[in-house]
Amino acid sequence: MLDGRPFDILDYLRRDLMPHFLCPGCGHGIALRALLWAVHETGIAKDRLAVISGIGCAGRLAAYIDANTFHVPHGRALPFATGLKIARPDLAVVVLTGDGDCLAIGGNHLIHACRRNLDLTCVMLNNEVYGMTGGQVSPTTGAGRLTTTTPQGNREPAFDACGLAEAAGAGLVGRELTLHPPTLKNVIKEGLAHPGFSFIEVMSDCTEIFGRKNEMGSSGEMILSQASAMRPTSYGSRGATAPFHPNAFPTGVLARNERPEYGAHLRAASASDDGHD
Amino acid sequence: MSDRPTNVLIVGVGGQGVILVSKVLTEVCQARGLAVKQSEVHGMAKRGGAVFSHVRFGREIWSPTIAQGEADVLLALEWAEGLRWLGHLSRAGTLIADTRRIVPLAACLDRSWGAQPAYPRRSPEDLLAGIANGFAIDATGIAMDLGNARVANTVVLGALSAVLGQPAEDWQPVLARNVPPKTVEVNHAAFARGRAWIESRPEPRPAASPPARQPVGATAPMNGVRLVITESWCKGCDICVKMCPERCLALNGAQVVELSDAGACTGCRVCEWLCPDFAITVDRGGQEPRA
Ligand code: SF4
Ligand code: SF4
Ligand code: SF4
């Protein structure tokens, strides 16, 4: 927190790069604000914050943050962050990634990051599509959705990213919509506070590419329609809905898994090794 | 020469001779025993597209490209290309731009009656006011005066040699061996005219402070709430218009948000939270609601 001041996003932006490159109404902007808001409320100084992002529309966001930011090769944000966090445990390391970057190109890195449980916060912006490259089907595209590579509708089931992260051992797993920024901020805060690997999926809207192709209306209508089909965990037990349509996924903090944190474990092990040689 | 490299960015469109200019500059620096790196992009040149070339020289050069805000000299053979690259010019840098405009085809697609080409309309005076050392030279006019419009690049090259403060004798032989033999004479004349043009200018002015980046429109406080709208960041997506619980926002004719019913705004911050472009800030004068 900057001297106890209330949150002002301008304090956290590289203002000379604004306005950002996102299309009008792109939910990624809302998610970026929520992330920075959570950082502010958690009290992480900008010098202590490192944001790593891969490639894609979500991948560009790190560049707009006035902190230590890195834009790394496609899918490799998590391994880069892993190295950084091990070398600099004093930094709060956040990975900002998209569904393609995190689940397809970097999918293997995700499961191993969950398995290791290093203290990272991975915020995955899920817009169900490869927006930057023109709208190809992604691992999270809902069944039946139209994309440039599924002109007859997607015949593959969508990935439940949170289910994957939980099964692979992530310390904290959560999902939220862009429609409720304060709630989204709170879920990200939980992730930042958790001493282990936290995976947060943000249901974002790609209005220009995905929304247009699927006739989902204006940006406002699109985020509303996402919300109407979402189901906060407080309204029922999770897992009851068939996970084939992302809009039927539950939201909130979905799982906590108290396991040893990898960084501390590694440091303890190497300290005792040093004694032996 | 100091240890800091000198960065010269040369921009223009296909056919103007950007590459020739950078080649001459590179060879002159080499002849003076300096390390030089030059890199260029000219893929679209044949279509009259953008061409640019980075030249860096000094005692030791590592990176071949010039970062934003680090060009000591921006040499623009075409006006709009100069504007496009202005962000690369350093605060104390020098801009030399030919004022001739080459309007690209794509800027003329609106064929309705009286349509203006979509070409930047900033006047040279307006532009130069915000730059430490700016020279808007009608190089093409000078070249035509010499009977060959194609030597406009050499006029600009002459201007560059003067700005860099290097003797003309270093440049003339290099120029002569890089141009077609029949045009050596007219090129020498063009070089001399460009150099003389700079030398006849008054001393450069101190750098003007850069213009403010953010025009901000703020409404008068209503109900203790003030809406601060950064108009240039709003992309007119209408999320705030749709989501404002009081329905007090609207898009104006320019598709930019405005407060249409100031009395109704409760300062709930929904618009601020949901604007993907951070264009709205709700100022409650320190009175924070529970979030
Ligand atoms: S292509 Fe889609 S995801 Fe990318 S910036 Fe545009 S709306 Fe956002
Ligand atoms: S603060 Fe609330 S009431 Fe006021 S314009 Fe924004 S959304 Fe509407
Ligand atoms: S949400 Fe932001 S970008 Fe969209 S119309 Fe409103 S002010 Fe403009």
PDB file of N, CA and C in Angstrom, chain B residues 97-161:
ATOM      1  N   ALA B  97      12.842  17.081 -40.399  1.00  0.00           N
ATOM      2  CA  ALA B  97      11.782  16.444 -41.184  1.00  0.00           C
ATOM      3  C   ALA B  97      11.515  17.219 -42.455  1.00  0.00           C
ATOM      4  N   ASP B  98      11.399  16.477 -43.541  1.00  0.00           N
ATOM      5  CA  ASP B  98      10.966  17.068 -44.800  1.00  0.00           C
ATOM      6  C   ASP B  98       9.462  17.335 -44.660  1.00  0.00           C
ATOM      7  N   THR B  99       9.041  18.535 -44.987  1.00  0.00           N
ATOM      8  CA  THR B  99       7.619  18.857 -44.785  1.00  0.00           C
ATOM      9  C   THR B  99       6.734  18.298 -45.889  1.00  0.00           C
ATOM     10  N   ARG B 100       7.328  17.729 -46.936  1.00  0.00           N
ATOM     11  CA  ARG B 100       6.495  17.190 -48.012  1.00  0.00           C
ATOM     12  C   ARG B 100       5.692  15.996 -47.515  1.00  0.00           C
ATOM     13  N   ARG B 101       4.456  15.918 -47.973  1.00  0.00           N
ATOM     14  CA  ARG B 101       3.582  14.846 -47.519  1.00  0.00           C
ATOM     15  C   ARG B 101       3.359  13.861 -48.641  1.00  0.00           C
ATOM     16  N   ILE B 102       3.525  12.603 -48.336  1.00  0.00           N
ATOM     17  CA  ILE B 102       3.197  11.558 -49.302  1.00  0.00           C
ATOM     18  C   ILE B 102       2.017  10.817 -48.698  1.00  0.00           C
ATOM     19  N   VAL B 103       0.842  11.087 -49.225  1.00  0.00           N
ATOM     20  CA  VAL B 103      -0.358  10.528 -48.613  1.00  0.00           C
ATOM     21  C   VAL B 103      -0.545   9.091 -49.106  1.00  0.00           C
ATOM     22  N   PRO B 104      -0.528   8.128 -48.196  1.00  0.00           N
ATOM     23  CA  PRO B 104      -0.665   6.742 -48.650  1.00  0.00           C
ATOM     24  C   PRO B 104      -2.071   6.445 -49.146  1.00  0.00           C
ATOM     25  N   LEU B 105      -2.156   5.486 -50.018  1.00  0.00           N
ATOM     26  CA  LEU B 105      -3.432   5.118 -50.626  1.00  0.00           C
ATOM     27  C   LEU B 105      -4.477   4.812 -49.562  1.00  0.00           C
ATOM     28  N   ALA B 106      -4.056   4.091 -48.536  1.00  0.00           N
ATOM     29  CA  ALA B 106      -5.013   3.665 -47.524  1.00  0.00           C
ATOM     30  C   ALA B 106      -5.654   4.842 -46.804  1.00  0.00           C
ATOM     31  N   ALA B 107      -4.997   6.004 -46.856  1.00  0.00           N
ATOM     32  CA  ALA B 107      -5.568   7.169 -46.183  1.00  0.00           C
ATOM     33  C   ALA B 107      -6.601   7.861 -47.056  1.00  0.00           C
ATOM     34  N   CYS B 108      -6.797   7.369 -48.292  1.00  0.00           N
ATOM     35  CA  CYS B 108      -7.709   8.036 -49.226  1.00  0.00           C
ATOM     36  C   CYS B 108      -8.922   7.171 -49.519  1.00  0.00           C
ATOM     37  N   LEU B 109      -9.194   6.207 -48.673  1.00  0.00           N
ATOM     38  CA  LEU B 109     -10.240   5.247 -49.009  1.00  0.00           C
ATOM     39  C   LEU B 109     -11.638   5.844 -48.921  1.00  0.00           C
ATOM     40  N   ASP B 110     -11.786   6.915 -48.124  1.00  0.00           N
ATOM     41  CA  ASP B 110     -13.102   7.523 -48.025  1.00  0.00           C
ATOM     42  C   ASP B 110     -13.310   8.375 -49.275  1.00  0.00           C
ATOM     43  N   ARG B 111     -14.189   7.899 -50.184  1.00  0.00           N
ATOM     44  CA  ARG B 111     -14.318   8.602 -51.448  1.00  0.00           C
ATOM     45  C   ARG B 111     -15.550   9.494 -51.501  1.00  0.00           C
ATOM     46  N   SER B 112     -16.175   9.742 -50.327  1.00  0.00           N
ATOM     47  CA  SER B 112     -17.350  10.598 -50.352  1.00  0.00           C
ATOM     48  C   SER B 112     -16.930  12.029 -50.675  1.00  0.00           C
ATOM     49  N   TRP B 113     -17.870  12.824 -51.123  1.00  0.00           N
ATOM     50  CA  TRP B 113     -17.603  14.181 -51.583  1.00  0.00           C
ATOM     51  C   TRP B 113     -16.996  15.018 -50.461  1.00  0.00           C
ATOM     52  N   GLY B 114     -15.871  15.641 -50.759  1.00  0.00           N
ATOM     53  CA  GLY B 114     -15.260  16.529 -49.775  1.00  0.00           C
ATOM     54  C   GLY B 114     -14.500  15.807 -48.674  1.00  0.00           C
ATOM     55  N   ALA B 115     -14.343  14.487 -48.775  1.00  0.00           N
ATOM     56  CA  ALA B 115     -13.667  13.747 -47.716  1.00  0.00           C
ATOM     57  C   ALA B 115     -12.204  14.182 -47.634  1.00  0.00           C
ATOM     58  N   GLN B 116     -11.689  14.244 -46.418  1.00  0.00           N
ATOM     59  CA  GLN B 116     -10.284  14.586 -46.199  1.00  0.00           C
ATOM     60  C   GLN B 116      -9.489  13.296 -46.100  1.00  0.00           C
ATOM     61  N   PRO B 117      -8.305  13.239 -46.686  1.00  0.00           N
ATOM     62  CA  PRO B 117      -7.519  12.024 -46.459  1.00  0.00           C
ATOM     63  C   PRO B 117      -7.174  11.890 -44.983  1.00  0.00           C
ATOM     64  N   ALA B 118      -7.101  10.640 -44.538  1.00  0.00           N
ATOM     65  CA  ALA B 118      -6.808  10.404 -43.126  1.00  0.00           C
ATOM     66  C   ALA B 118      -5.316  10.547 -42.889  1.00  0.00           C
ATOM     67  N   TYR B 119      -4.801  11.716 -43.117  1.00  0.00           N
ATOM     68  CA  TYR B 119      -3.367  11.982 -42.953  1.00  0.00           C
ATOM     69  C   TYR B 119      -3.231  12.926 -41.775  1.00  0.00           C
ATOM     70  N   PRO B 120      -2.192  12.743 -40.947  1.00  0.00           N
ATOM     71  CA  PRO B 120      -2.101  13.599 -39.761  1.00  0.00           C
ATOM     72  C   PRO B 120      -2.165  15.071 -40.134  1.00  0.00           C
ATOM     73  N   ARG B 121      -2.941  15.817 -39.342  1.00  0.00           N
ATOM     74  CA  ARG B 121      -3.162  17.212 -39.713  1.00  0.00           C
ATOM     75  C   ARG B 121      -2.329  18.192 -38.891  1.00  0.00           C
ATOM     76  N   ARG B 122      -1.451  17.690 -38.025  1.00  0.00           N
ATOM     77  CA  ARG B 122      -0.672  18.625 -37.197  1.00  0.00           C
ATOM     78  C   ARG B 122       0.227  19.477 -38.064  1.00  0.00           C
ATOM     79  N   SER B 123       0.203  20.771 -37.791  1.00  0.00           N
ATOM     80  CA  SER B 123       1.035  21.665 -38.600  1.00  0.00           C
ATOM     81  C   SER B 123       2.471  21.607 -38.082  1.00  0.00           C
ATOM     82  N   PRO B 124       3.446  21.912 -38.965  1.00  0.00           N
ATOM     83  CA  PRO B 124       4.844  21.893 -38.524  1.00  0.00           C
ATOM     84  C   PRO B 124       5.077  22.803 -37.322  1.00  0.00           C
ATOM     85  N   GLU B 125       4.421  23.980 -37.280  1.00  0.00           N
ATOM     86  CA  GLU B 125       4.661  24.916 -36.174  1.00  0.00           C
ATOM     87  C   GLU B 125       4.228  24.288 -34.855  1.00  0.00           C
ATOM     88  N   ASP B 126       3.015  23.686 -34.913  1.00  0.00           N
ATOM     89  CA  ASP B 126       2.453  23.075 -33.711  1.00  0.00           C
ATOM     90  C   ASP B 126       3.383  21.971 -33.209  1.00  0.00           C
ATOM     91  N   LEU B 127       3.899  21.190 -34.144  1.00  0.00           N
ATOM     92  CA  LEU B 127       4.748  20.073 -33.775  1.00  0.00           C
ATOM     93  C   LEU B 127       6.071  20.551 -33.180  1.00  0.00           C
ATOM     94  N   LEU B 128       6.683  21.513 -33.863  1.00  0.00           N
ATOM     95  CA  LEU B 128       8.012  21.948 -33.437  1.00  0.00           C
ATOM     96  C   LEU B 128       7.978  22.622 -32.074  1.00  0.00           C
ATOM     97  N   ALA B 129       6.808  23.160 -31.701  1.00  0.00           N
ATOM     98  CA  ALA B 129       6.704  23.855 -30.425  1.00  0.00           C
ATOM     99  C   ALA B 129       7.021  22.926 -29.255  1.00  0.00           C
ATOM    100  N   GLY B 130       6.773  21.616 -29.427  1.00  0.00           N
ATOM    101  CA  GLY B 130       6.979  20.709 -28.306  1.00  0.00           C
ATOM    102  C   GLY B 130       8.311  19.978 -28.343  1.00  0.00           C
ATOM    103  N   ILE B 131       9.203  20.347 -29.250  1.00  0.00           N
ATOM    104  CA  ILE B 131      10.446  19.592 -29.434  1.00  0.00           C
ATOM    105  C   ILE B 131      11.638  20.495 -29.169  1.00  0.00           C
ATOM    106  N   ALA B 132      12.672  19.907 -28.574  1.00  0.00           N
ATOM    107  CA  ALA B 132      13.840  20.713 -28.217  1.00  0.00           C
ATOM    108  C   ALA B 132      14.434  21.383 -29.457  1.00  0.00           C
ATOM    109  N   ASN B 133      14.828  20.585 -30.419  1.00  0.00           N
ATOM    110  CA  ASN B 133      15.420  21.110 -31.640  1.00  0.00           C
ATOM    111  C   ASN B 133      14.690  20.519 -32.825  1.00  0.00           C
ATOM    112  N   GLY B 134      13.860  21.293 -33.434  1.00  0.00           N
ATOM    113  CA  GLY B 134      13.106  20.767 -34.569  1.00  0.00           C
ATOM    114  C   GLY B 134      13.416  21.566 -35.821  1.00  0.00           C
ATOM    115  N   PHE B 135      13.616  20.861 -36.920  1.00  0.00           N
ATOM    116  CA  PHE B 135      13.830  21.538 -38.194  1.00  0.00           C
ATOM    117  C   PHE B 135      12.857  20.972 -39.209  1.00  0.00           C
ATOM    118  N   ALA B 136      11.935  21.811 -39.677  1.00  0.00           N
ATOM    119  CA  ALA B 136      11.018  21.386 -40.725  1.00  0.00           C
ATOM    120  C   ALA B 136      11.530  21.992 -42.017  1.00  0.00           C
ATOM    121  N   ILE B 137      12.116  21.151 -42.840  1.00  0.00           N
ATOM    122  CA  ILE B 137      12.794  21.655 -44.036  1.00  0.00           C
ATOM    123  C   ILE B 137      12.036  21.184 -45.275  1.00  0.00           C
ATOM    124  N   ASP B 138      11.846  22.065 -46.218  1.00  0.00           N
ATOM    125  CA  ASP B 138      11.175  21.652 -47.455  1.00  0.00           C
ATOM    126  C   ASP B 138      12.231  21.081 -48.397  1.00  0.00           C
ATOM    127  N   ALA B 139      12.736  19.910 -48.037  1.00  0.00           N
ATOM    128  CA  ALA B 139      13.841  19.323 -48.792  1.00  0.00           C
ATOM    129  C   ALA B 139      13.432  18.998 -50.216  1.00  0.00           C
ATOM    130  N   THR B 140      12.199  18.530 -50.380  1.00  0.00           N
ATOM    131  CA  THR B 140      11.752  18.184 -51.721  1.00  0.00           C
ATOM    132  C   THR B 140      11.703  19.436 -52.589  1.00  0.00           C
ATOM    133  N   GLY B 141      11.261  20.552 -51.981  1.00  0.00           N
ATOM    134  CA  GLY B 141      11.225  21.820 -52.720  1.00  0.00           C
ATOM    135  C   GLY B 141      12.629  22.221 -53.165  1.00  0.00           C
ATOM    136  N   ILE B 142      13.594  22.088 -52.263  1.00  0.00           N
ATOM    137  CA  ILE B 142      14.979  22.451 -52.596  1.00  0.00           C
ATOM    138  C   ILE B 142      15.495  21.550 -53.719  1.00  0.00           C
ATOM    139  N   ALA B 143      15.171  20.250 -53.607  1.00  0.00           N
ATOM    140  CA  ALA B 143      15.637  19.299 -54.622  1.00  0.00           C
ATOM    141  C   ALA B 143      15.024  19.624 -55.975  1.00  0.00           C
ATOM    142  N   MET B 144      13.730  19.991 -55.994  1.00  0.00           N
ATOM    143  CA  MET B 144      13.093  20.309 -57.261  1.00  0.00           C
ATOM    144  C   MET B 144      13.709  21.560 -57.856  1.00  0.00           C
ATOM    145  N   ASP B 145      14.075  22.462 -56.970  1.00  0.00           N
ATOM    146  CA  ASP B 145      14.741  23.687 -57.397  1.00  0.00           C
ATOM    147  C   ASP B 145      16.055  23.353 -58.104  1.00  0.00           C
ATOM    148  N   LEU B 146      16.699  22.287 -57.659  1.00  0.00           N
ATOM    149  CA  LEU B 146      17.960  21.857 -58.274  1.00  0.00           C
ATOM    150  C   LEU B 146      17.708  21.018 -59.519  1.00  0.00           C
ATOM    151  N   GLY B 147      16.433  20.752 -59.790  1.00  0.00           N
ATOM    152  CA  GLY B 147      16.090  20.044 -61.019  1.00  0.00           C
ATOM    153  C   GLY B 147      15.964  18.545 -60.865  1.00  0.00           C
ATOM    154  N   ASN B 148      16.026  18.011 -59.648  1.00  0.00           N
ATOM    155  CA  ASN B 148      15.885  16.562 -59.488  1.00  0.00           C
ATOM    156  C   ASN B 148      15.274  16.263 -58.114  1.00  0.00           C
ATOM    157  N   ALA B 149      13.953  16.014 -58.098  1.00  0.00           N
ATOM    158  CA  ALA B 149      13.250  15.810 -56.828  1.00  0.00           C
ATOM    159  C   ALA B 149      13.832  14.643 -56.059  1.00  0.00           C
ATOM    160  N   ARG B 150      14.509  13.731 -56.760  1.00  0.00           N
ATOM    161  CA  ARG B 150      14.980  12.530 -56.084  1.00  0.00           C
ATOM    162  C   ARG B 150      16.177  12.771 -55.170  1.00  0.00           C
ATOM    163  N   VAL B 151      16.773  13.956 -55.237  1.00  0.00           N
ATOM    164  CA  VAL B 151      17.899  14.196 -54.326  1.00  0.00           C
ATOM    165  C   VAL B 151      17.447  14.836 -53.014  1.00  0.00           C
ATOM    166  N   ALA B 152      16.137  14.820 -52.744  1.00  0.00           N
ATOM    167  CA  ALA B 152      15.657  15.381 -51.471  1.00  0.00           C
ATOM    168  C   ALA B 152      16.348  14.698 -50.303  1.00  0.00           C
ATOM    169  N   ASN B 153      16.588  13.390 -50.449  1.00  0.00           N
ATOM    170  CA  ASN B 153      17.257  12.692 -49.341  1.00  0.00           C
ATOM    171  C   ASN B 153      18.659  13.241 -49.102  1.00  0.00           C
ATOM    172  N   THR B 154      19.320  13.656 -50.160  1.00  0.00           N
ATOM    173  CA  THR B 154      20.670  14.197 -49.989  1.00  0.00           C
ATOM    174  C   THR B 154      20.623  15.567 -49.331  1.00  0.00           C
ATOM    175  N   VAL B 155      19.563  16.337 -49.609  1.00  0.00           N
ATOM    176  CA  VAL B 155      19.399  17.630 -48.926  1.00  0.00           C
ATOM    177  C   VAL B 155      19.321  17.363 -47.416  1.00  0.00           C
ATOM    178  N   VAL B 156      18.515  16.374 -47.047  1.00  0.00           N
ATOM    179  CA  VAL B 156      18.346  16.046 -45.634  1.00  0.00           C
ATOM    180  C   VAL B 156      19.664  15.516 -45.063  1.00  0.00           C
ATOM    181  N   LEU B 157      20.388  14.763 -45.878  1.00  0.00           N
ATOM    182  CA  LEU B 157      21.686  14.242 -45.439  1.00  0.00           C
ATOM    183  C   LEU B 157      22.637  15.401 -45.120  1.00  0.00           C
ATOM    184  N   GLY B 158      22.616  16.421 -45.976  1.00  0.00           N
ATOM    185  CA  GLY B 158      23.441  17.604 -45.735  1.00  0.00           C
ATOM    186  C   GLY B 158      23.064  18.249 -44.406  1.00  0.00           C
ATOM    187  N   ALA B 159      21.757  18.322 -44.159  1.00  0.00           N
ATOM    188  CA  ALA B 159      21.280  18.898 -42.899  1.00  0.00           C
ATOM    189  C   ALA B 159      21.781  18.063 -41.726  1.00  0.00           C
ATOM    190  N   LEU B 160      21.743  16.743 -41.887  1.00  0.00           N
ATOM    191  CA  LEU B 160      22.199  15.851 -40.814  1.00  0.00           C
ATOM    192  C   LEU B 160      23.678  16.095 -40.502  1.00  0.00           C
ATOM    193  N   SER B 161      24.495  16.237 -41.572  1.00  0.00           N
ATOM    194  CA  SER B 161      25.934  16.413 -41.347  1.00  0.00           C
ATOM    195  C   SER B 161      26.179  17.675 -40.528  1.00  0.00           C
TER     196      SER B 161
END
